[in-house]
Coordinates of C-alpha atoms in Angstrom, one line a residue:
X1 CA 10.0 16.9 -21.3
X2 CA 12.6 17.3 -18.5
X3 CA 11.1 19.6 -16.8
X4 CA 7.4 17.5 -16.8
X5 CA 9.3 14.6 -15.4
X6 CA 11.1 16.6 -13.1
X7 CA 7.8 18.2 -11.6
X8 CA 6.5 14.7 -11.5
X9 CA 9.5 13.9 -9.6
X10 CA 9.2 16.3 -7.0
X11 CA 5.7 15.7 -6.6
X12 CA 6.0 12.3 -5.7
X13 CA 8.9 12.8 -3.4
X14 CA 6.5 15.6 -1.2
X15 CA 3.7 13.3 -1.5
X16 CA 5.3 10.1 -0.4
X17 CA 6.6 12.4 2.4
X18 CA 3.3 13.4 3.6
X19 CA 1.8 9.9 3.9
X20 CA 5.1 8.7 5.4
X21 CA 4.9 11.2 8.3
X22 CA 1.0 10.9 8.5
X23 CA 1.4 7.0 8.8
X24 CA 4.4 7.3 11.3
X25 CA 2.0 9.6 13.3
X26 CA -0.6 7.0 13.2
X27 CA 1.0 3.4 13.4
X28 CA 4.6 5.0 15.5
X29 CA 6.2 3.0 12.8
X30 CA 8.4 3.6 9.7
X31 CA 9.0 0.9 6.6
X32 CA 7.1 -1.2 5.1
X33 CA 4.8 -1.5 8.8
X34 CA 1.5 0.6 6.8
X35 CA 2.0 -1.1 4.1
X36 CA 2.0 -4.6 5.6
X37 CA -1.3 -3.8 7.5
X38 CA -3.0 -2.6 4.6
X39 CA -2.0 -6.1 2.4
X40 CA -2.7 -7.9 5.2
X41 CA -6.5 -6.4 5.4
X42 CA -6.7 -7.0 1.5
X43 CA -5.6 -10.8 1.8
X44 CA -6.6 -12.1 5.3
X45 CA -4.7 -15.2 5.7
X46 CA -2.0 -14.5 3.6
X47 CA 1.2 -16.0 3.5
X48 CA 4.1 -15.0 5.1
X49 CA 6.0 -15.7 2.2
X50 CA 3.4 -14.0 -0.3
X51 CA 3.5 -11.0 2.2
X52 CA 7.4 -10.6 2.0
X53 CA 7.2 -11.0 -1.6
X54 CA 4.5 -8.0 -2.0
X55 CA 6.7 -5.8 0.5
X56 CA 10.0 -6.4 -1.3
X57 CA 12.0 -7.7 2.1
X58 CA 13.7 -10.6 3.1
X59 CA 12.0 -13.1 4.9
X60 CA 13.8 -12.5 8.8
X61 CA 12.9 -8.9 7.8
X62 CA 8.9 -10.1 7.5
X63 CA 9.1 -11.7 10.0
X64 CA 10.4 -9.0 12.5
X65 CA 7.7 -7.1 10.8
X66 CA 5.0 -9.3 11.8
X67 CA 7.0 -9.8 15.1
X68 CA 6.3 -5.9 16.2
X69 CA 2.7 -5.7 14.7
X70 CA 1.9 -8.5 16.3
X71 CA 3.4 -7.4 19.8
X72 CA 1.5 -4.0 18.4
X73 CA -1.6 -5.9 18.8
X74 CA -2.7 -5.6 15.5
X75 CA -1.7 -8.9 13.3
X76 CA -2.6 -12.3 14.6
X77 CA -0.7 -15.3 13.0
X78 CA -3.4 -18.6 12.7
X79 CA -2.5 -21.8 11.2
X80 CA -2.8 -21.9 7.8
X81 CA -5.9 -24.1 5.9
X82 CA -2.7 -26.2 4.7
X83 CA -1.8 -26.4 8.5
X84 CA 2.0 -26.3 6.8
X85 CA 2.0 -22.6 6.9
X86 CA 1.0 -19.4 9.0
X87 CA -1.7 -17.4 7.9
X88 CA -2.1 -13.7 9.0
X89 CA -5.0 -12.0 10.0
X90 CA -5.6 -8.5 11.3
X91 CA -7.1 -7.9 14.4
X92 CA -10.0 -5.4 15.2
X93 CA -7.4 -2.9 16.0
X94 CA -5.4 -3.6 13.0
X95 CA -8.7 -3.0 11.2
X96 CA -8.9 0.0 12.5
X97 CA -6.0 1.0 12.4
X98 CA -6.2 0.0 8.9
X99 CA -9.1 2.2 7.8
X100 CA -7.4 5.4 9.4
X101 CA -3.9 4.5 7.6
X102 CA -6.1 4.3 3.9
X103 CA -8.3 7.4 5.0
X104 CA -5.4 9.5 6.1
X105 CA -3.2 8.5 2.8
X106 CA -6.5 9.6 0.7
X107 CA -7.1 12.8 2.2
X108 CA -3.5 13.7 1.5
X109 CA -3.5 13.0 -2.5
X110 CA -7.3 14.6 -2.2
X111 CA -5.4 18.0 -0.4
X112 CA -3.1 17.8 -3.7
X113 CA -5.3 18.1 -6.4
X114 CA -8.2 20.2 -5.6
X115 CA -6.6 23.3 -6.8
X116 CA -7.7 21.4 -10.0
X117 CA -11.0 22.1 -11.6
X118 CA -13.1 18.7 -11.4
X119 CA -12.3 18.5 -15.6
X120 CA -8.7 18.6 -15.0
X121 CA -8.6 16.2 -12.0
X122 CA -10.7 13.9 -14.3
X123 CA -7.9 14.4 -17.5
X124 CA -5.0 13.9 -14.7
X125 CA -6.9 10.7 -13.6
X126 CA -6.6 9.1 -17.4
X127 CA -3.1 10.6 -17.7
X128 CA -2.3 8.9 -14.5
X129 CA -3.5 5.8 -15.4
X130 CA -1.9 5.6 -19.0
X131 CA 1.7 6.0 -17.1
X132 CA 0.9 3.5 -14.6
X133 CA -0.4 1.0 -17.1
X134 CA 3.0 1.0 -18.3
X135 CA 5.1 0.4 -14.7
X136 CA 4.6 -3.3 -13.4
X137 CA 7.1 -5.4 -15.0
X138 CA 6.0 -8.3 -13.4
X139 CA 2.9 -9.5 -12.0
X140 CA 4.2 -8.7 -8.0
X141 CA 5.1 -4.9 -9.3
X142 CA 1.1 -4.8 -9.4
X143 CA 1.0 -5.9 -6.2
X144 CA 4.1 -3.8 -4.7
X145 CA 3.1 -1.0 -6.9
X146 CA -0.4 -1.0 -5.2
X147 CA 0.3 -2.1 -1.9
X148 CA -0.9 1.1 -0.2
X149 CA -3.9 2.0 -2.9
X150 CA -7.7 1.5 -1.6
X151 CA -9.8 -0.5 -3.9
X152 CA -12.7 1.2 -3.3
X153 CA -10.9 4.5 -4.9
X154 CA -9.9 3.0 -8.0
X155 CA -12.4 -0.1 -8.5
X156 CA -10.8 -0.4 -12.1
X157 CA -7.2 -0.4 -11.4
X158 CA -4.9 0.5 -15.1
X159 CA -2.2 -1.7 -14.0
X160 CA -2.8 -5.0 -15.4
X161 CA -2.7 -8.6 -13.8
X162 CA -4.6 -9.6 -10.8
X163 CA -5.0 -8.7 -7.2
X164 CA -3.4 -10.9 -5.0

């Protein structure tokens, strides 16, 4: 069993280094910068405060964040329906941008498993999702967990709760 968990260890450190590199190629940013562009696209006009909350920073960190992908060009902040808050919106390069972060990170987990036959991608799919089921230990660990994942890849997410 240590040696499965330690494989699985390994595997997710050189994957999460792959899209790290591929999304620092792509945006010229590190952190949580990917990640807030691909919420951001999932939730137009979300919250600041929702947004830090999904990304796991403080909220001067978020809003440096949104500072530098603003001044990126690719977030606009709008006034929220409330008019008490600031709603934030991607822009048509943040879009893009966008689509070529979730294509990029999709292509890299596609690259891992095709040595697999289509049976045993299939068998690690419901493996995958029977450990993943088990992670969020609150409702925003769905969201944190996920905040990178494209719905249109995994329409029927295993992680219960709902998407933001």
């Amino acid at each position: 069993m240590k040696s499965t968990a330690n494989l699985l260890g390994a595997l997710t450190m050189a994957l999460t280094d792959r899209i790290r590199g591929s999304t620092q190629k792509l945006l010229e940013r590190a952190g949580e910068s990917p990640a807030a562009i691909v919420v951001i696209g999932y939730v137009p006009g979300i919250s600041v405060e929702l947004l830090r909350q999904v990304l796991g920073l403080s909220h001067p960190g978020t809003v440096r964040l949104i500072d530098r992908l603003s001044d990126d060009g690719y977030v606009e902040r709008q006034k929220a329906k409330d008019g008490r808050a600031v709603a934030l919106h991607l822009t048509t390069a943040g879009t893009d941008l966008r689509a070529n972060l979730m294509d990029s990170r999709i292509e890299i987990l596609e690259n891992a498993v095709e040595s697999l036959s289509s049976n045993e991608q299939e068998m690690l799919g419901h493996l995958l999702s029977k450990v993943l089921s088990t992670l969020p230990e609150t409702e925003m660990d769905k969201h944190h967990i996920c905040r990178l994942c494209s719905t249109t890849a995994c329409p029927d997410c295993p992680i219960r709760g709902n998407a933001i």
